[in-house]
Short mmCIF file of C-alpha atoms in Angstrom, two decimals:
data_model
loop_
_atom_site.label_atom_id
_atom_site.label_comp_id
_atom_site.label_asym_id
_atom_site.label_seq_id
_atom_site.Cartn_x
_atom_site.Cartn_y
_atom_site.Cartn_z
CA UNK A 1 -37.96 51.01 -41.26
CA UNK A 2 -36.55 54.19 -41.59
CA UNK A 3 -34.19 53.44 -38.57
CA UNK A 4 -33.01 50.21 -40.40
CA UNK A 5 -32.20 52.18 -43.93
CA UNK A 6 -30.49 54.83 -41.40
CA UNK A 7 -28.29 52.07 -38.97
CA UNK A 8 -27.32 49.61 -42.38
CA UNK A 9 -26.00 53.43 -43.91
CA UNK A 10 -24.12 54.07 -41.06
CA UNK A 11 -22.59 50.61 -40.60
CA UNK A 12 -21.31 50.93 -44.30
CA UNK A 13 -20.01 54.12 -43.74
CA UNK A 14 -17.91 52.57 -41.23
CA UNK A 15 -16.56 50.02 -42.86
CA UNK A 16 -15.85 52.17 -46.12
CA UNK A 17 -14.32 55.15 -43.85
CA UNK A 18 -12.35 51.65 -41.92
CA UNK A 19 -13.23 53.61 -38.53
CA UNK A 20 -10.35 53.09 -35.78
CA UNK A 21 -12.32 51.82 -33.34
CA UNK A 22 -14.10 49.08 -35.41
CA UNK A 23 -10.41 48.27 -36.63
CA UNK A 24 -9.23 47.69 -33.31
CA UNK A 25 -12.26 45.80 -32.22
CA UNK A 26 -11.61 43.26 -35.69
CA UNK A 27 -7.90 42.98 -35.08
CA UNK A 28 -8.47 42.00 -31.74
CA UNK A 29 -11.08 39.33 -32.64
CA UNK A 30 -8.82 38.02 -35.53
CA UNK A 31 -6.09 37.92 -32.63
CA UNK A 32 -7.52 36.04 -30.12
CA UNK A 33 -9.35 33.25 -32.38
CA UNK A 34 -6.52 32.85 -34.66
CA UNK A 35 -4.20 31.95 -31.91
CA UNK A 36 -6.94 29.70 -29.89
CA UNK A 37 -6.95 28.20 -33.29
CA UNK A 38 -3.70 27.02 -33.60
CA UNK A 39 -3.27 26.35 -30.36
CA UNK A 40 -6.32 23.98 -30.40
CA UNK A 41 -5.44 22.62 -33.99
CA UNK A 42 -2.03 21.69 -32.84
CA UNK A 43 -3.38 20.09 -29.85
CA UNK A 44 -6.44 18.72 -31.57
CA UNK A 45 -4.50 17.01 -34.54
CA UNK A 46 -2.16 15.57 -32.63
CA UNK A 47 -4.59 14.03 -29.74
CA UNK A 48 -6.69 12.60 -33.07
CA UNK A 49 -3.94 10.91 -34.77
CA UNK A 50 -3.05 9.71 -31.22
CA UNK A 51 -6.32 8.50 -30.47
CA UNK A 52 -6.75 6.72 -34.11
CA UNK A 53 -3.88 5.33 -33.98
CA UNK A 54 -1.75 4.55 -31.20
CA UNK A 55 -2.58 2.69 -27.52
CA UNK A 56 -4.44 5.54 -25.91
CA UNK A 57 -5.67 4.81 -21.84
CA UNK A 58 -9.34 4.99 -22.00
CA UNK A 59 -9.75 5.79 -25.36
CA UNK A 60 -13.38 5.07 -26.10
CA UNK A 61 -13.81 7.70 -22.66
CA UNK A 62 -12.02 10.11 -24.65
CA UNK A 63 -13.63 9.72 -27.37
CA UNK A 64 -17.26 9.99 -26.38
CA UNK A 65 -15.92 12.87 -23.80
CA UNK A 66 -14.67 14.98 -27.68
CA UNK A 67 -17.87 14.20 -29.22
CA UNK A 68 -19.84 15.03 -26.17
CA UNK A 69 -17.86 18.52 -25.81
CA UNK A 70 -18.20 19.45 -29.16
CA UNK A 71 -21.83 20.71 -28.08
CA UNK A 72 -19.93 22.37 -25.28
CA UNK A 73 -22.22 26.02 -23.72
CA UNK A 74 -19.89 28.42 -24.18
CA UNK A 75 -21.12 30.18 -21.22
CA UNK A 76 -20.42 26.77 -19.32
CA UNK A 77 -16.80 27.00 -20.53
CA UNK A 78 -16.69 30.79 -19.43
CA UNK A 79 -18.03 30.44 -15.79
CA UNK A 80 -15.82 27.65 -15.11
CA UNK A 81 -12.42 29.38 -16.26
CA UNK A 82 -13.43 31.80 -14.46
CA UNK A 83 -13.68 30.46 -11.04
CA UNK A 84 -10.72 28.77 -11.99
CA UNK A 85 -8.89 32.24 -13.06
CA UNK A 86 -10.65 34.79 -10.57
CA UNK A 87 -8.59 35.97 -7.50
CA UNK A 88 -10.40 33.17 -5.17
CA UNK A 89 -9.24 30.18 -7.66
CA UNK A 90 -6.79 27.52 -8.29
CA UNK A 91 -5.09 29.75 -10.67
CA UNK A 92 -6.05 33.33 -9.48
CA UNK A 93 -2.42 33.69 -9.22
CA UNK A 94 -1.59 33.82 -13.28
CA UNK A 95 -3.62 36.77 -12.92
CA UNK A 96 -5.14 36.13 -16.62
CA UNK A 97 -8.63 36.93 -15.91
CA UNK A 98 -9.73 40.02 -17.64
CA UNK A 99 -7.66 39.35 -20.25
CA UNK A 100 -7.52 38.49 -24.32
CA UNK A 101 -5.00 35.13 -22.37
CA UNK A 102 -8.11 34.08 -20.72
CA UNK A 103 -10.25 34.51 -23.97
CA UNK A 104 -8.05 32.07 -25.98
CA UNK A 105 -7.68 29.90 -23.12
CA UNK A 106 -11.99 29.93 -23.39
CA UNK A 107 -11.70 29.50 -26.99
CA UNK A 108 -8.58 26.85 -26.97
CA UNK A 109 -11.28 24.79 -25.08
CA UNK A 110 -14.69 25.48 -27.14
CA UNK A 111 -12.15 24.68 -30.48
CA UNK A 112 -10.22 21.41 -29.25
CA UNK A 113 -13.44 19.10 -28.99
CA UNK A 114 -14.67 19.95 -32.49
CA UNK A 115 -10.86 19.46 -33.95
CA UNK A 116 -10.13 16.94 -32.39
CA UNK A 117 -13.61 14.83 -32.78
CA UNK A 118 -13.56 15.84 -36.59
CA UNK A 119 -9.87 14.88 -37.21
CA UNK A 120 -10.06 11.51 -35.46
CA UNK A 121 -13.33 10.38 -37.82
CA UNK A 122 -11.15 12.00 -41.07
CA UNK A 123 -7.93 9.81 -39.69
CA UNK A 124 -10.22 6.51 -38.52
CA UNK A 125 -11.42 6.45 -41.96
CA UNK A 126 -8.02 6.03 -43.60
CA UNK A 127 -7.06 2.57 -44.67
CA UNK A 128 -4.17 1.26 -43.20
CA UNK A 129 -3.10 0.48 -46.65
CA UNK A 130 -1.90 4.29 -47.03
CA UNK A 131 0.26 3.84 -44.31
CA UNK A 132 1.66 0.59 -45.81
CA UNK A 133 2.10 1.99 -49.03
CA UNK A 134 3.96 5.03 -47.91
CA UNK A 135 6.30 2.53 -45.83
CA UNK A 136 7.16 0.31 -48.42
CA UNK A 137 8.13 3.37 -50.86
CA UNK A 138 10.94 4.36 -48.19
CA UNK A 139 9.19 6.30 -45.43
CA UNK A 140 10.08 6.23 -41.66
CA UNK A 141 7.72 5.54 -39.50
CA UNK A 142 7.07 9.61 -38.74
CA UNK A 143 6.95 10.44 -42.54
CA UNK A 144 4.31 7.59 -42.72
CA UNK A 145 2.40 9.15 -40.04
CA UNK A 146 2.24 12.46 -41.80
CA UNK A 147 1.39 10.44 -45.78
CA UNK A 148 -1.43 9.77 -43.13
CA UNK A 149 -2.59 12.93 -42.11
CA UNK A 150 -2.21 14.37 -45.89
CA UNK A 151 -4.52 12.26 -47.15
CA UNK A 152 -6.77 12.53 -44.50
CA UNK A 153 -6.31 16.81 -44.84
CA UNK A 154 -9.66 17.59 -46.26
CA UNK A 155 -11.38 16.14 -43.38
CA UNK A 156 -9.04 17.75 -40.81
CA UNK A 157 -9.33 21.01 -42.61
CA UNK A 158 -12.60 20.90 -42.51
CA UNK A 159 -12.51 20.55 -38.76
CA UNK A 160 -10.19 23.36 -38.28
CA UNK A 161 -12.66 25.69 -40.14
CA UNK A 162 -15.24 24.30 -37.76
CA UNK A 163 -13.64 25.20 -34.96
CA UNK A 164 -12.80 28.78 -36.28
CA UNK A 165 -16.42 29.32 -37.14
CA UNK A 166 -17.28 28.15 -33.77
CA UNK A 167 -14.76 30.27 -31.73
CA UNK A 168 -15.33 33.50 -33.88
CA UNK A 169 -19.02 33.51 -33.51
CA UNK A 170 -18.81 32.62 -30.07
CA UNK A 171 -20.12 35.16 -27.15
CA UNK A 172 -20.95 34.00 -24.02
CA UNK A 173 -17.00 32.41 -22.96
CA UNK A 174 -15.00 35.56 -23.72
CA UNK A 175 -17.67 37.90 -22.69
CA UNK A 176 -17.49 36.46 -18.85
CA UNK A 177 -13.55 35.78 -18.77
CA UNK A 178 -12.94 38.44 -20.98
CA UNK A 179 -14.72 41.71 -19.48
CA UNK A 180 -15.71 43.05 -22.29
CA UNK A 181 -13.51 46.31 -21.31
CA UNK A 182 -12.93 48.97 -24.46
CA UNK A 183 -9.82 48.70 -26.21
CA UNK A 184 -8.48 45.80 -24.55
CA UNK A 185 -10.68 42.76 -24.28
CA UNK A 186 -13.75 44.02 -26.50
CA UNK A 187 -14.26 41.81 -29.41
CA UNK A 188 -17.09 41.42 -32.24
CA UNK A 189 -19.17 39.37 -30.54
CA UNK A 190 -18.97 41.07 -27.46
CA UNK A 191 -19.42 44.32 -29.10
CA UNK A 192 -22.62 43.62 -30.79
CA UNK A 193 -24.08 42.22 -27.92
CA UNK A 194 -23.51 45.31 -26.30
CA UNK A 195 -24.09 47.91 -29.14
CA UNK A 196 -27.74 45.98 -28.97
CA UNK A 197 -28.07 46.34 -25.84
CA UNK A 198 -27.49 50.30 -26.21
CA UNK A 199 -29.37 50.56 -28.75
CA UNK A 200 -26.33 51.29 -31.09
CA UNK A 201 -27.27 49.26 -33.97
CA UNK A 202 -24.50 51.05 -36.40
CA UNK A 203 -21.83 49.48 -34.91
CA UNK A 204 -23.49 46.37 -34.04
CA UNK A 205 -24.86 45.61 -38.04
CA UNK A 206 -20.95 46.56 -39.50
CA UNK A 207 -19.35 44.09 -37.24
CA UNK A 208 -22.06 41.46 -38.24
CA UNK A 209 -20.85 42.02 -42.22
CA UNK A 210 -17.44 41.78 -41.42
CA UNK A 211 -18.19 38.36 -39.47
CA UNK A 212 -20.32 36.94 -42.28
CA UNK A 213 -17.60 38.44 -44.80
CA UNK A 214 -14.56 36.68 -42.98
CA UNK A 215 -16.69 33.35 -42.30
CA UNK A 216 -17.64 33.74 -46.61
CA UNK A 217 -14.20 34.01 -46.90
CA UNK A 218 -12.22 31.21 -45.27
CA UNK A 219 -15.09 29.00 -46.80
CA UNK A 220 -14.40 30.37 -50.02
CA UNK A 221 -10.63 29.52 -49.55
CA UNK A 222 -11.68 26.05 -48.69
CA UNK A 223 -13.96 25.13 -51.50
CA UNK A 224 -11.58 26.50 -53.80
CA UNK A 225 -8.84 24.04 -51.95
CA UNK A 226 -11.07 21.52 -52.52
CA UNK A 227 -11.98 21.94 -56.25
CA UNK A 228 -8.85 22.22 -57.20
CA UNK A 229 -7.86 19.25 -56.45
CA UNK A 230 -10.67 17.24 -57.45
CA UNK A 231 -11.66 19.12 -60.63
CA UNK B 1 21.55 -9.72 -50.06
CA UNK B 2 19.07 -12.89 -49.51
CA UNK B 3 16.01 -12.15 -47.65
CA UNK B 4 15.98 -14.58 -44.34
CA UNK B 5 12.57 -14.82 -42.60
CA UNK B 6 13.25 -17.19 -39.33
CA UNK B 7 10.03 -18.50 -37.69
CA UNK B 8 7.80 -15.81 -38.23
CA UNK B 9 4.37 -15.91 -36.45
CA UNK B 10 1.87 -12.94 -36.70
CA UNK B 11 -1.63 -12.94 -35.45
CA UNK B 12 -4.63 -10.60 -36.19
CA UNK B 13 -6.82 -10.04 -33.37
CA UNK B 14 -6.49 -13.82 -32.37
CA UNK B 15 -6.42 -14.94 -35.86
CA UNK B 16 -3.14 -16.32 -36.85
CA UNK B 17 -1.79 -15.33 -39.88
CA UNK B 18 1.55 -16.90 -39.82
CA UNK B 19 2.90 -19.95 -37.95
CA UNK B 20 6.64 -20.04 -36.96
CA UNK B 21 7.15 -19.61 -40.84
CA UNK B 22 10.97 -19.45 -42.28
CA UNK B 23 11.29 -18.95 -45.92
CA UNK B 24 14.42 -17.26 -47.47
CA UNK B 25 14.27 -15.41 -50.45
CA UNK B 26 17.35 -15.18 -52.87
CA UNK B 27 18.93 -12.43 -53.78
CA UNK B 28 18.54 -11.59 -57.95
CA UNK B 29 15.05 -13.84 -58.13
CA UNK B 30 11.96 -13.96 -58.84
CA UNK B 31 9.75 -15.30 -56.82
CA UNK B 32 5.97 -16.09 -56.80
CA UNK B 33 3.96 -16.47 -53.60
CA UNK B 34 1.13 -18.80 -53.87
CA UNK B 35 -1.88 -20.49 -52.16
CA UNK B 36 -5.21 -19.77 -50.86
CA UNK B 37 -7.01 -16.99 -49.43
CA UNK B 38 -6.36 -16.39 -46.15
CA UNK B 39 -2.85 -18.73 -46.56
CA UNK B 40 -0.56 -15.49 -45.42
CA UNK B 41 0.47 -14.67 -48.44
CA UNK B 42 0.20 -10.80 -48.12
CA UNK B 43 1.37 -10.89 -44.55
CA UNK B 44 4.41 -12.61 -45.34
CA UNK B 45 4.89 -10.05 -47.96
CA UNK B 46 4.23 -7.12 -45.45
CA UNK B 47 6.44 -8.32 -43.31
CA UNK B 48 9.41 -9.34 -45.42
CA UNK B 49 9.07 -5.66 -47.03
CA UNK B 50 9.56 -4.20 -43.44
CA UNK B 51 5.88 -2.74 -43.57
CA UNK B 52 4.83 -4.64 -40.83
CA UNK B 53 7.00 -6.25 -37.82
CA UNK B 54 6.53 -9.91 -36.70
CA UNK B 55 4.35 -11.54 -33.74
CA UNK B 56 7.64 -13.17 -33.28
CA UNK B 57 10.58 -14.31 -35.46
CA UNK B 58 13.29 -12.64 -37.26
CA UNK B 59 13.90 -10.70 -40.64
CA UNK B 60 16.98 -10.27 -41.85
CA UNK B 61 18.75 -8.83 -44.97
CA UNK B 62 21.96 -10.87 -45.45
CA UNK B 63 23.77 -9.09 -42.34
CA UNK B 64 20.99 -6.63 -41.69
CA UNK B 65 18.75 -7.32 -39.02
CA UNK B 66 15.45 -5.56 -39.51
CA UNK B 67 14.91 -4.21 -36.26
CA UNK B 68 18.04 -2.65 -36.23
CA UNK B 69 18.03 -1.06 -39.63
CA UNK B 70 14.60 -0.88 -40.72
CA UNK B 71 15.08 3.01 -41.59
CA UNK B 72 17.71 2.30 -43.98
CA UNK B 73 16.54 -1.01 -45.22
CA UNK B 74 13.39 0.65 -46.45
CA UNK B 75 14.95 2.79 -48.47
CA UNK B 76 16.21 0.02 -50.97
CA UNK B 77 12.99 -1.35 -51.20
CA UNK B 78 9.76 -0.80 -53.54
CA UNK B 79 6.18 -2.09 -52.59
CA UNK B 80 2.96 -2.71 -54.88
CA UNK B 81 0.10 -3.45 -52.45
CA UNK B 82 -3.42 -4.49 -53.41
CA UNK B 83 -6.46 -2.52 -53.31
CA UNK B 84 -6.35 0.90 -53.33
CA UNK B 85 -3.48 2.21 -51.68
CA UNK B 86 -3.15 5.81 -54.20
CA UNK B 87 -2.52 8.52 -51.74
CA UNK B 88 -4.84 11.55 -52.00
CA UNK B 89 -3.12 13.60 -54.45
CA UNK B 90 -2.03 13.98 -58.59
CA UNK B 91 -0.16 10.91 -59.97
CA UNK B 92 2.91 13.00 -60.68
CA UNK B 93 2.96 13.55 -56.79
CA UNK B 94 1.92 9.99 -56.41
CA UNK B 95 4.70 8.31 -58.14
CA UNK B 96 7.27 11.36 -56.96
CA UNK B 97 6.77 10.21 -53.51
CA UNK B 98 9.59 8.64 -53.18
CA UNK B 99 12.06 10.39 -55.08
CA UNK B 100 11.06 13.37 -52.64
CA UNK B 101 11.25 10.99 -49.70
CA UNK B 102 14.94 10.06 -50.53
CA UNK B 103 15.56 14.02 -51.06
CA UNK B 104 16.21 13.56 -54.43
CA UNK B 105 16.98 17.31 -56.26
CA UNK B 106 13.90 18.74 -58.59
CA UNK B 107 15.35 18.68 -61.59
CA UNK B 108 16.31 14.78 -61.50
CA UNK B 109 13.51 13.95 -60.31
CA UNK B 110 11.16 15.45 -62.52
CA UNK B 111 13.19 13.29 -65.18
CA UNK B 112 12.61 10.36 -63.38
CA UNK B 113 9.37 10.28 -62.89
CA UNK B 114 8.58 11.68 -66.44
CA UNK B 115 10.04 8.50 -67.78
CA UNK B 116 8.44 6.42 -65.57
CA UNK B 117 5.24 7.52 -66.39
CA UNK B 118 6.23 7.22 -70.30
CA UNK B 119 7.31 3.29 -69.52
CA UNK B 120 3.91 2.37 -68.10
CA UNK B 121 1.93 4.77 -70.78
CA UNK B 122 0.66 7.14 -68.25
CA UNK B 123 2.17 10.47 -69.79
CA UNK B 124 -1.07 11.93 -70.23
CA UNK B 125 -2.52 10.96 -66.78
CA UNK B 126 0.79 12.73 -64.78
CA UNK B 127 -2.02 15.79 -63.52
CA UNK B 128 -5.05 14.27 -63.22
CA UNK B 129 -5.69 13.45 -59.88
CA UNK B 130 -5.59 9.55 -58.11
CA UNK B 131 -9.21 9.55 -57.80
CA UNK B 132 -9.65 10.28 -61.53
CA UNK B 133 -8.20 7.22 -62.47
CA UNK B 134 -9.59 3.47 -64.22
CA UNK B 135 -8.83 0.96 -61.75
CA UNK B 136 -5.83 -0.05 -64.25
CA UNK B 137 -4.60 3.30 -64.22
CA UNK B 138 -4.29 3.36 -60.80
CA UNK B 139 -2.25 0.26 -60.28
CA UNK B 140 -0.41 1.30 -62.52
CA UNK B 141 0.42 4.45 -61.11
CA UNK B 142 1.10 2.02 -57.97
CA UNK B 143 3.44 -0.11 -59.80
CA UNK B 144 5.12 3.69 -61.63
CA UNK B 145 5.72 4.88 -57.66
CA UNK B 146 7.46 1.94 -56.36
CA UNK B 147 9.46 1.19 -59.65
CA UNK B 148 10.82 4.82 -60.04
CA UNK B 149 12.95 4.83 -56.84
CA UNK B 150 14.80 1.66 -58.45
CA UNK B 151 14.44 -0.96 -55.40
CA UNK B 152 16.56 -3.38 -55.03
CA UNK B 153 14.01 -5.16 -53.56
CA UNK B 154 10.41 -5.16 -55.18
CA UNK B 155 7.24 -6.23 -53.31
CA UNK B 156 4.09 -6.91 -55.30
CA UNK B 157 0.63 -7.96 -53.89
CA UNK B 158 -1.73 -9.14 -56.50
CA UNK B 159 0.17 -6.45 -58.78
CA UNK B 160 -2.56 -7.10 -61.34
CA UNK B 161 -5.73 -8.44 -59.81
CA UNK B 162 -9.01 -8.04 -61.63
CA UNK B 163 -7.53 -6.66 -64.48
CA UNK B 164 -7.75 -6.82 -68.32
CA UNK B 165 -4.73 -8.17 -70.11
CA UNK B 166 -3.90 -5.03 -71.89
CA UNK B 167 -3.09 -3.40 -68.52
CA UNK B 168 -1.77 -6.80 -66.99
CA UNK B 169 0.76 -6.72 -70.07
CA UNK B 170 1.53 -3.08 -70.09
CA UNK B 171 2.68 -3.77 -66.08
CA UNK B 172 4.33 -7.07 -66.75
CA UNK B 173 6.43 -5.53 -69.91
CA UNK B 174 7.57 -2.53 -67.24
CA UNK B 175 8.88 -5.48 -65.07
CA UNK B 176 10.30 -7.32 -67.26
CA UNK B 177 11.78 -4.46 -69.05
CA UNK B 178 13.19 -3.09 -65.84
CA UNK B 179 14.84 -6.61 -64.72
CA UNK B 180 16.31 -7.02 -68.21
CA UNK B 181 18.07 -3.86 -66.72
CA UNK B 182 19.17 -4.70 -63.06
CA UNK B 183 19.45 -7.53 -61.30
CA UNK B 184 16.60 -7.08 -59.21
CA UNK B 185 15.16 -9.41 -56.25
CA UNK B 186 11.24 -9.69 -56.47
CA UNK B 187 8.38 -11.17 -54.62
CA UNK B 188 5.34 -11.29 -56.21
CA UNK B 189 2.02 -12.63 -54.09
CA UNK B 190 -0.31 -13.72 -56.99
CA UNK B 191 -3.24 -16.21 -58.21
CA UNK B 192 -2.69 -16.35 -61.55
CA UNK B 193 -1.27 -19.22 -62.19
CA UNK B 194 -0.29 -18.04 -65.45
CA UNK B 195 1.38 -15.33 -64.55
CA UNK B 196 3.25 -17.04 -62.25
CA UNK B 197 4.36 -19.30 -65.13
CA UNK B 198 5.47 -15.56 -66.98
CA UNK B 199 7.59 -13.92 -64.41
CA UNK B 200 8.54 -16.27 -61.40
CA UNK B 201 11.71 -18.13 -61.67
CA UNK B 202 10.84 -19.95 -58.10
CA UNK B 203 7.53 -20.29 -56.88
CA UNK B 204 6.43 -20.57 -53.00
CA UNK B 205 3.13 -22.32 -52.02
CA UNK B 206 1.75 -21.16 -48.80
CA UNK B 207 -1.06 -23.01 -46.89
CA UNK B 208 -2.68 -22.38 -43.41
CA UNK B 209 -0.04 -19.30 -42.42
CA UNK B 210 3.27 -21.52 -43.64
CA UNK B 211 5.18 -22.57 -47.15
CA UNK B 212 4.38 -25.86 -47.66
CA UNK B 213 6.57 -26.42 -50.57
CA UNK B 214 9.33 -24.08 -52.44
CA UNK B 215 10.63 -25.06 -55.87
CA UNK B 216 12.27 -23.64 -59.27
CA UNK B 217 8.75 -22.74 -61.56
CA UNK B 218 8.77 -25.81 -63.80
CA UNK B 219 9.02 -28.15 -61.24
CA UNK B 220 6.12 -26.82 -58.91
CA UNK B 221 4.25 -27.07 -61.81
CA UNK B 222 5.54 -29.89 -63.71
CA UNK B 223 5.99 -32.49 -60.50
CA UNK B 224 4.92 -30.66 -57.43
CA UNK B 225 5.54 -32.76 -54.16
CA UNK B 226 3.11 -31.63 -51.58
CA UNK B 227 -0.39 -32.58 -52.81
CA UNK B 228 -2.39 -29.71 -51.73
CA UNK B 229 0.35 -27.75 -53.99
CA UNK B 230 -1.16 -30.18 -56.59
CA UNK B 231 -4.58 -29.76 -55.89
CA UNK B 232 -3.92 -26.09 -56.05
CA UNK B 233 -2.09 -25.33 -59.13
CA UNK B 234 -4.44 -27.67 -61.01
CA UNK B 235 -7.79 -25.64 -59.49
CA UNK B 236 -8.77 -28.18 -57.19
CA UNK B 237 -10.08 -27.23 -53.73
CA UNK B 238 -7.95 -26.85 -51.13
CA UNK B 239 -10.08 -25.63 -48.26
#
């Protein structure tokens, strides 16, 4: 118990004192997943609306593949980027292995099911009326498309967030294509699985409040989103 | 600019909804589209409003061909479309949609739609959001949006379906009010045979995907020609 009190005191002291390396460790983490999730929202918004909407080959394969992938193992995703990336592979020669590019490569790919799955129900489940109705007030085809995607933005939002929660809490992807190496590849997740395995619990507990305080904190920002404009 | 639709056929997952159907709509009119459910009423409207393109067949306006200038033929045109077609957002943004489409400046179109909302008493509704609304709010709302960019061209599906005559009235006085105004061209798909009576100067009667018959009002009603147009206005089964 008393190692508990003493490891939760520490952890707050190192968030209060904002220690460097803890810093670094966040920035990083913010880094990597915020890119892999634009990157994958992009992709994934664009490949829903495409998949709702337009003449797709082998949709309903597509389809099914998302939804299927949206349970995706993260450590599945990791070992095979990286015999893909590693020396021996098809793409040894980028040379990304070991580094945060092969993280949000690992993270693009854990991210784009769940966007891309979650957008297409959001956009399936808007009535081609809106599209109609946006046309026949003036809009070009595009600027129908997007009336489209507006209304459906709660949905596809909501998948977004998904993804983010699922790439920032992931461990197993980044840790193998990643390294885990101080300082350059060494994120949260990564970090507490290794402070645990040290022992280290200090470090370990004040990255676990900062995750649960970001994650409180972008689904905060959505709720709000959402009540204000249904109040 | 008349409205020329040259045999237009448009089918729905092997369902046809029009048959090689020509109709031409004069510029400056009124005109009511009539006839049974599932007739093609609304799909003739979608497609003479440039929502939708034809199976097969040509649209034109006067010189205009609608393939050709669908982009800028849209802009001079204003649809009402049944159901619920509010998009996901306040009514101010609802009926500012196309004011901000055309790139109208802020200030003039804040005026615009400010007024628009006063001519169809919704005022005190311009923050709430879509969902909020009655069901007559909301088509009202529908009718605010695609009155306030001043169409030359006005497309209305069932404009006031299941509603009460208080909001039927306040939407056909805004018509009415506005056509007193400009000399606008309007096609209204409709059952109420009443109504009809109210704002159409020509009437259309559409049966099994094509217009049957096509007269000035009185006469459709006073000495139609084509017997199921008989049958029909006077509430006899057509099916």
């Amino acid at each position: 118990m008393e190692r508990l009190f003493y490891s939760i005191k520490e952890a707050f002291r190192l968030i209060i004192t904002l220690d460097s390396e803890m810093l670094g460790i966040v920035s990083l983490s913010l880094g990597v997943s915020i890119a892999a999730i634009c990157f994958a929202s992009l992709a994934g918004i664009v490949l829903a609306y495409a998949l709702a909407f337009r003449k797709v080959p082998l949709k309903a394969f597509v389809v099914s593949t998302m939804n299927t992938f949206m349970g995706l193992p993260p450590v599945v995703v990791g070992l095979v980027l990286y015999l893909l990336l590693s020396r021996s592979g098809p793409m040894g020669f980028m040379k990304l292995l070991y580094t945060p590019y092969a993280m949000v490569i690992a993270q693009v790919l854990l991210a784009l099911p769940i966007i891309t799955a979650m957008s297409h129900a959001s956009l399936v489940a808007v009535r081609p009326a809106i599209k109609y109705a946006a046309k026949g007030l003036g809009a070009s085809d595009a600027q129908a498309s997007i009336a489209v995607v507006r209304y459906a933005r709660y949905g596809i939002i909501s998948s977004v967030m998904a993804g983010l929660g699922r790439v920032m809490a992931e461990v197993g992807a980044v840790l193998i294509v990643g390294g885990n190496i101080a300082g350059y590849t060494r994120v949260m997740t990564t970090t507490i699985a290794l402070e645990y395995d040290k022992g280290n619990f200090e470090l370990a507990i004040a990255l676990g409040i900062i995750l649960l305080l970001i994650a409180l904190i972008l689904n905060s920002a959505l709720y709000m989103y959402q009540r204000k404009v249904y109040r | 600019m008349n409205i020329v639709l040259s045999n237009i056929s448009k089918s729905y997952n092997g369902t046809r909804a029009l048959r090689e159907c020509s109709v031409a709509i004069e510029k400056g009119i009124s005109t009511a589209v009539i006839g049974p459910n599932g007739s093609g009423k609304s799909t003739l409207l979608r497609i003479a409003a440039l929502i939708e393109g034809p199976g097969s067949g040509k649209v034109s306006y006067g010189e205009f061909r609608s393939a050709d200038d669908v982009k800028k033929l849209r802009q001079l045109i204003g649809v009402v479309l049944s159901g619920d077609t509010l998009f996901n957002d306040s009514v101010y943004d609802n009926v500012a949609y196309g004011l901000k489409i055309r790139k109208m400046n802020k200030n003039e179109l804040r005026g615009k739609v400010s007024d628009m909302l006063a001519s169809l008493s919704l005022s005190d509704k311009a923050g709430k959001h879509a969902m909020e609304l009655s069901s007559g709010e909301a088509q009202r709302v529908a009718v605010a949006r695609a009155l306030v960019t001043e169409p030359e061209y006005l497309f209305l599906d069932e404009p006031t379906a299941s509603l009460d005559p208080l909001n039927t009235e306040i939407i056909e006085n805004a018509l009415q009010e506005i056509r007193a105004l400009r000399r606008m061209t309007i096609v209204t798909v409709t059952h109420n045979m009443f109504q009809t009576k109210r704002i159409a100067d020509r009437v259309m009667m559409m049966y099994e995907g094509k217009v049957i018959e096509e007269n000035i009002t009185g006469a459709i009603f006073d000495s139609p020609e084509n017997e199921i147009t008989r049958r029909f206005i006077n509430g006899i089964m057509v099916y």
